[in-house]
Short mmCIF file of C-alpha atoms in Angstrom, two decimals:
data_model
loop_
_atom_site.label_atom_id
_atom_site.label_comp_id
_atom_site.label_asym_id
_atom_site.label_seq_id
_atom_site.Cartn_x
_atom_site.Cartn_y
_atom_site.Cartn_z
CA UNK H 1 64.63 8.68 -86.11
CA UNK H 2 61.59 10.78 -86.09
CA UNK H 3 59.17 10.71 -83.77
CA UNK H 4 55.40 9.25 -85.18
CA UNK H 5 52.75 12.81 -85.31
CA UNK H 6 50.18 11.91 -83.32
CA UNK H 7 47.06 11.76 -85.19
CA UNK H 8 44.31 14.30 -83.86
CA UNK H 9 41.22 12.79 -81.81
CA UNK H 10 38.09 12.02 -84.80
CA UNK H 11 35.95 15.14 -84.46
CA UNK H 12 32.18 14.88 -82.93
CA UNK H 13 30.26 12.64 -80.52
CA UNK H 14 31.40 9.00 -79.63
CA UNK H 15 30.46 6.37 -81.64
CA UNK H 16 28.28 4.61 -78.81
CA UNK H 17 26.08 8.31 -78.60
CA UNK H 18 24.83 7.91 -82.11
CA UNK H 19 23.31 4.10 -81.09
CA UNK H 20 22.48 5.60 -77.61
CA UNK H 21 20.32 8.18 -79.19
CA UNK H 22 18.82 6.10 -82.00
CA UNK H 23 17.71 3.43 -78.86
CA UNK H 24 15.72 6.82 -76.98
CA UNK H 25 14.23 7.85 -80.54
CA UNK H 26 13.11 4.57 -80.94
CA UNK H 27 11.84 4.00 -77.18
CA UNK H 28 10.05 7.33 -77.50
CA UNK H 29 8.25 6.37 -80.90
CA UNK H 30 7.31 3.41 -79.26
CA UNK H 31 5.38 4.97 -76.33
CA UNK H 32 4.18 8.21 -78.40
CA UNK H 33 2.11 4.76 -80.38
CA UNK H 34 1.43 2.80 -77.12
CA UNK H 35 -0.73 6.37 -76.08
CA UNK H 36 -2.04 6.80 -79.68
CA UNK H 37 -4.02 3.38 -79.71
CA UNK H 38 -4.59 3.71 -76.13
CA UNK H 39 -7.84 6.03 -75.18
CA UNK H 40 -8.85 7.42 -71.57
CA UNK H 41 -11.77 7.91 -70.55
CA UNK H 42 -11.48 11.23 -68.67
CA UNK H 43 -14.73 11.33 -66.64
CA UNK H 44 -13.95 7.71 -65.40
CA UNK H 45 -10.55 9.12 -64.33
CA UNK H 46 -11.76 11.93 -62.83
CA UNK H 47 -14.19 9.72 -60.97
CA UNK H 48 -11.68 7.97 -59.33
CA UNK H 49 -9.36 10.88 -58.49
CA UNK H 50 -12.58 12.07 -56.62
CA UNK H 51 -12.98 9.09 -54.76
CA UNK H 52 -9.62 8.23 -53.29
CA UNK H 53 -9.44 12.37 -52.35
CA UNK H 54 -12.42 11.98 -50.23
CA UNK H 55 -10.80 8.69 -48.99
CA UNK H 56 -7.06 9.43 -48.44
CA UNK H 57 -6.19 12.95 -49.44
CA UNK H 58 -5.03 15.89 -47.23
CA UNK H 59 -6.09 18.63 -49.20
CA UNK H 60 -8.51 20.84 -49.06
CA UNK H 61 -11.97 20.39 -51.28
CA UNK H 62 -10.95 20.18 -55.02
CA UNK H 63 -7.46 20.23 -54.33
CA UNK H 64 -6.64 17.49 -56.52
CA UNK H 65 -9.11 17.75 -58.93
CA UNK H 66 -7.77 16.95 -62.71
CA UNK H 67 -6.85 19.88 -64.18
CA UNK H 68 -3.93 21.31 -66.25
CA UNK H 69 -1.08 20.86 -63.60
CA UNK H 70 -3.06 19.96 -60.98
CA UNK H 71 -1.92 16.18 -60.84
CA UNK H 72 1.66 17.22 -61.05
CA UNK H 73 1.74 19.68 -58.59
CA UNK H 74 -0.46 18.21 -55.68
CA UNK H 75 1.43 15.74 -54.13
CA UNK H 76 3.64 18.86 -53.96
CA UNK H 77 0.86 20.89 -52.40
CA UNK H 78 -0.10 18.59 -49.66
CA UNK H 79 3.52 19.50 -47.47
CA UNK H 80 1.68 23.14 -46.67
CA UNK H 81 -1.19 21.40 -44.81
CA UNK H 82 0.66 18.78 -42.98
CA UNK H 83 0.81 20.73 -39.99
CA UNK H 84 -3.05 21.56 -40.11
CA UNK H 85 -3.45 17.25 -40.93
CA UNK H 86 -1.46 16.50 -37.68
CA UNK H 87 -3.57 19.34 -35.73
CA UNK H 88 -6.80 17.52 -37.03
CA UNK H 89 -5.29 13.84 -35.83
CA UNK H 90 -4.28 14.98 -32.53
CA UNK H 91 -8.01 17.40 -32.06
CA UNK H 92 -9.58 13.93 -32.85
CA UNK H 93 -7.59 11.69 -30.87
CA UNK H 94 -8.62 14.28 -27.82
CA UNK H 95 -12.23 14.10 -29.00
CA UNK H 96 -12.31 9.99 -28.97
CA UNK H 97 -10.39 10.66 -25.61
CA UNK H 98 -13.50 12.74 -24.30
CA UNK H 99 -16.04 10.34 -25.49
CA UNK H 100 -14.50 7.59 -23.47
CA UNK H 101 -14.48 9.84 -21.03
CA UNK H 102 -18.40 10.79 -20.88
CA UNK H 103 -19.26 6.82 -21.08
CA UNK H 104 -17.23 6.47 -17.87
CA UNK H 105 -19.08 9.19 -16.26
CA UNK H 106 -22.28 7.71 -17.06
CA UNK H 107 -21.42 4.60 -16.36
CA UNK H 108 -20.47 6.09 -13.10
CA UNK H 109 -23.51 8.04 -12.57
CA UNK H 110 -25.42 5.01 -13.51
CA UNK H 111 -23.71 2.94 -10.57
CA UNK H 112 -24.44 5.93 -8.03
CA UNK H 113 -28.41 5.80 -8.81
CA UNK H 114 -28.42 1.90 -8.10
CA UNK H 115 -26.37 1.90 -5.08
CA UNK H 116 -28.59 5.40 -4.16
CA UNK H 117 -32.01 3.01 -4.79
CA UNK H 118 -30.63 -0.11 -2.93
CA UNK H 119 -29.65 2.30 0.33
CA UNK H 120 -33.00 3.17 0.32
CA UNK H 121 -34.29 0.14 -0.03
CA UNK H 122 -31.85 -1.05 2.75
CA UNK H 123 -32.98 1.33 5.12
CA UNK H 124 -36.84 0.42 4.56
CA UNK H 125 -35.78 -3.06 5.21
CA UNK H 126 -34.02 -2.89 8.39
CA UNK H 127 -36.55 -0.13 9.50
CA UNK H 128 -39.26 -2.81 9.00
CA UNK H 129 -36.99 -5.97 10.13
CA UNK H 130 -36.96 -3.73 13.72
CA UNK H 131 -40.54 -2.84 14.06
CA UNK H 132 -41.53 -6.96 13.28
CA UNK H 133 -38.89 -7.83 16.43
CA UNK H 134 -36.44 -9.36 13.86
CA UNK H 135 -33.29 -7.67 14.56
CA UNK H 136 -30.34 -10.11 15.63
CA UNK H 137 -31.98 -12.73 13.41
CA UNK H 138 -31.60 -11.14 10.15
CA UNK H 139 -28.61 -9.03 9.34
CA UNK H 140 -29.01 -6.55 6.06
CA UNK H 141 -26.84 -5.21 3.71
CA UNK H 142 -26.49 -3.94 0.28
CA UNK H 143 -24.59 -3.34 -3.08
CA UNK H 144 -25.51 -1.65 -6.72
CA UNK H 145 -27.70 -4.51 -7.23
CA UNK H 146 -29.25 -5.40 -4.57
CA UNK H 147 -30.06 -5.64 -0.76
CA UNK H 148 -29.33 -8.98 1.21
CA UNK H 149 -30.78 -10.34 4.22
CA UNK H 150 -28.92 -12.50 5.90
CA UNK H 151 -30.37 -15.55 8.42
CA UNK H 152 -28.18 -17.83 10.51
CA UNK H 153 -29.15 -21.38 9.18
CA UNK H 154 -29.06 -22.44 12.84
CA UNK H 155 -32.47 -20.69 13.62
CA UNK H 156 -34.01 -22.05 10.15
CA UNK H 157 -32.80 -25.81 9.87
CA UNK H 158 -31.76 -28.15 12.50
CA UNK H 159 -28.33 -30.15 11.55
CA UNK H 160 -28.21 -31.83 8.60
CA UNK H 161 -32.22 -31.11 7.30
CA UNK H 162 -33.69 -28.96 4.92
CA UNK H 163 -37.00 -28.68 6.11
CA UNK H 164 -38.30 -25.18 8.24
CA UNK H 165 -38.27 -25.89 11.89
CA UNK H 166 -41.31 -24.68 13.86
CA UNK H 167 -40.07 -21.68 15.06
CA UNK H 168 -38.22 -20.50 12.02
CA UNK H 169 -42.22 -20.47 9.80
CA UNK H 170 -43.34 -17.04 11.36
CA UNK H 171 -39.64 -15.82 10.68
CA UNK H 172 -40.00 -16.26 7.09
CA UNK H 173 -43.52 -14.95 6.67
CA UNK H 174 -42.86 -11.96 8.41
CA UNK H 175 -39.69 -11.31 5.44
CA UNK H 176 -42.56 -12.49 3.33
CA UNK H 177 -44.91 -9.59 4.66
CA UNK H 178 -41.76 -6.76 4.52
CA UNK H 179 -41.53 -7.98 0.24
CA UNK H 180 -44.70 -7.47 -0.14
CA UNK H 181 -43.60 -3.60 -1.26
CA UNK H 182 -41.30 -4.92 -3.74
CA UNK H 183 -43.37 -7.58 -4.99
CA UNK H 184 -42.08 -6.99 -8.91
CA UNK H 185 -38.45 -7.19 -7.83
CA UNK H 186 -36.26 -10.12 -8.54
CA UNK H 187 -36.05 -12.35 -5.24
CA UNK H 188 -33.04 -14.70 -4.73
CA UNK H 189 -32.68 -17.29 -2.34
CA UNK H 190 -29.57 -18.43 -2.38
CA UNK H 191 -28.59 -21.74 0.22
CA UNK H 192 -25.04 -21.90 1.92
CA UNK H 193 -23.41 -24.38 3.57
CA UNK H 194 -19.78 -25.18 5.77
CA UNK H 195 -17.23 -27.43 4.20
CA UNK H 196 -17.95 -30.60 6.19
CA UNK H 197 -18.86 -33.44 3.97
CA UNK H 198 -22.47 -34.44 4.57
CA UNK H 199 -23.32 -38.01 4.75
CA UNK H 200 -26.99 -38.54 4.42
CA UNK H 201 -28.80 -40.83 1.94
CA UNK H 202 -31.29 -37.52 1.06
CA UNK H 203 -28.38 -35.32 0.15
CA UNK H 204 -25.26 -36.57 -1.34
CA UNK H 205 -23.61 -33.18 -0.91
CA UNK H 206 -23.14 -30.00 0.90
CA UNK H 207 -24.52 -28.28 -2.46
CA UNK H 208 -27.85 -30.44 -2.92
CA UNK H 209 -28.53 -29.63 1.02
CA UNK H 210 -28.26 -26.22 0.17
CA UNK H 211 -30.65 -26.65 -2.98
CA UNK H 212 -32.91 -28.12 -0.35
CA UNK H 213 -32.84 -25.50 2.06
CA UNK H 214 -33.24 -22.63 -0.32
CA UNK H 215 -36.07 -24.36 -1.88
CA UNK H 216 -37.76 -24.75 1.44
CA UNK H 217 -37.61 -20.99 2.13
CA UNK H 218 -38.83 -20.17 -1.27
CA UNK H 219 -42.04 -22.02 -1.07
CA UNK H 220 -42.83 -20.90 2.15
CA UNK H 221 -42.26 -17.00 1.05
CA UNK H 222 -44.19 -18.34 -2.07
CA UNK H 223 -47.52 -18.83 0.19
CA UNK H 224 -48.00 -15.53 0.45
CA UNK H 225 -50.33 -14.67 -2.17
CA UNK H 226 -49.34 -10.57 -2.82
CA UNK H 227 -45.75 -11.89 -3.75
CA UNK H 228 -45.81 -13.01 -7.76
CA UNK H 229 -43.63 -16.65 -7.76
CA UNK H 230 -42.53 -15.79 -11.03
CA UNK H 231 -40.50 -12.85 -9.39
CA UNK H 232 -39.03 -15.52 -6.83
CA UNK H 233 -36.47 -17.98 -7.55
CA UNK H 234 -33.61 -19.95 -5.96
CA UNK H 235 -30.14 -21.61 -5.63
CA UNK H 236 -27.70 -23.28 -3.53
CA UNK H 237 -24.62 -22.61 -3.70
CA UNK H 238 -22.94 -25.09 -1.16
CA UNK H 239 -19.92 -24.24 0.67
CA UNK H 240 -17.97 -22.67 -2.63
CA UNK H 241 -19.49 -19.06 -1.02
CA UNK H 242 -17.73 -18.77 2.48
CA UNK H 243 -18.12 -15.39 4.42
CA UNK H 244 -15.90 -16.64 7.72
CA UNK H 245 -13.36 -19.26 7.84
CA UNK H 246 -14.36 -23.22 8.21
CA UNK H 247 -11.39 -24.37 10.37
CA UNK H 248 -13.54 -22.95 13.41
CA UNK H 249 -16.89 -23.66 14.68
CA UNK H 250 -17.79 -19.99 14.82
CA UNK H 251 -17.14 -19.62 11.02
CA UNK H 252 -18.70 -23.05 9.83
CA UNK H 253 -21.83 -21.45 11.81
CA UNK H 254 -21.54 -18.41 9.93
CA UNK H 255 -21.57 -19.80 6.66
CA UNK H 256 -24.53 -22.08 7.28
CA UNK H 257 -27.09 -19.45 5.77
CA UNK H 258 -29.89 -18.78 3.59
CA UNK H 259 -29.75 -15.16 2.21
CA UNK H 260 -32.18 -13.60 0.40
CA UNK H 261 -31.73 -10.82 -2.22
CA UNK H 262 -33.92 -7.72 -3.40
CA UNK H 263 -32.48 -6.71 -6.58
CA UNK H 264 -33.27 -3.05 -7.45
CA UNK H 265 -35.19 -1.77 -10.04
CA UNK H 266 -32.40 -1.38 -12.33
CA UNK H 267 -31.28 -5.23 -11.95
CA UNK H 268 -34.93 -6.80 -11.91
CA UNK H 269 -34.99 -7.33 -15.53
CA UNK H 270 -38.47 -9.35 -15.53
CA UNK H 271 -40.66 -9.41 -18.89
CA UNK H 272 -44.36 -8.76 -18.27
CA UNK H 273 -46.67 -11.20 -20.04
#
């Protein structure tokens, strides 16, 4: 029997090309319309090319200004001047590192002229504390802020009180007399106390005691008329301010004090009427 001739393949593209083709003509008439009813306004655009340039771009000036092939080709563009972006970053990073930098130093040069102005102050004090006979009754030291003097509550108070004994009213005016020079400083009393509960009907507490005590020395320094009150003011601060330890005698009589601060001229923040 024999055998069937194959037929040849049908000549031409596929069937499913034609309807292929006809579905891009059709796609393409329909956006080629979409554009013709559509209108731009081309300063608008041009407007906000502009803006987000200034805002995000890495080109240079006018890089990606609208132009023929300008829009196509920037984003292009922009991979020659990523190196030069980076080096810009990093430059700025450095400079933001600098700038921290400088505040530190003046904020460190700041610190140095306080602590320079309470030394000085420190060693007017104690030169003065020595010529009035006070030394070994008031102990001085100093920080950025200010100068402390220091007086053992056991030559100002006797146990439990918070009025000035006898003795202890020339001590204070003489401190009085040595402020006189910094009469438009800020002057802190501050009252301390030991940790041993007080039991008094006056004071219910270690910390009003304290209130007491400071308040006593402050109206006593306030009697002297060439220091402004206004400058002066007070607080007690109880035992919560140790400087030795409370489980001995020696330290509970160490922390029963009244000190009184000078703050410097840079920490006397006082408004003049």
């Amino acid at each position: 029997m024999p055998k069937k001739r194959q037929e040849d393949p049908p000549k031409g593209s596929p069937a499913w090309m034609s309807t292929f083709s006809d579905l891009m003509n059709l796609l393409l008439c329909f956006f080629v319309l979409l554009f013709s009813m559509s209108t731009v306004d081309t300063e608008k655009l041009q407007a906000v090319v502009a803006s987000l340039q200034s805002s995000i771009s890495i080109l240079p000036s006018g890089g990606a200004s609208i132009g023929e092939g300008e829009m196509i080709s920037a984003g292009v563009r922009q991979l020659e001047f990523l190196d030069s972006y980076y080096n810009e970053m990093a430059n700025s990073k450095s400079e933001d590192g600098d700038n921290n930098g400088g505040s530190k130093n003046v904020s460190e040069e700041y610190e140095k002229q306080e602590l320079a102005e309470s030394e000085k102050m420190a060693e007017e004090i104690q030169k003065e504390i020595d010529n009035s006979q006070l030394s070994g009754k008031v102990d001085v030291d100093f920080n950025a802020e200010y100068v402390k003097l220091n007086l053992n509550g056991s030559i100002l108070f006797a146990s439990g009180k918070s009025d000035l004994v006898k003795k202890a009213v020339p001590i204070v005016d003489k401190i009085g007399h040595i402020l006189e020079k910094y009469n438009k400083n800020i002057i802190e009393v501050e009252g301390h106390t030991d940790n041993v509960p007080i039991h008094s009907a006056k004071y219910e507490s270690n910390e009003v005691l304290s209130v007491y005590r400071a308040l006593s020395v402050t109206n006593r320094l306030r009697k002297n008329e060439k220091l402004d009150p206004k400058y002066i003011k007070f607080a007690g601060r109880g035992d919560y301010v140790p400087v030795a330890d409370n489980s001995t005698a020696e330290g509970r009589a160490q922390n029963r004090r009244v000190e009184i601060k000078i703050y410097n001229s840079y920490n006397s923040d006082v408004k003049e009427d």
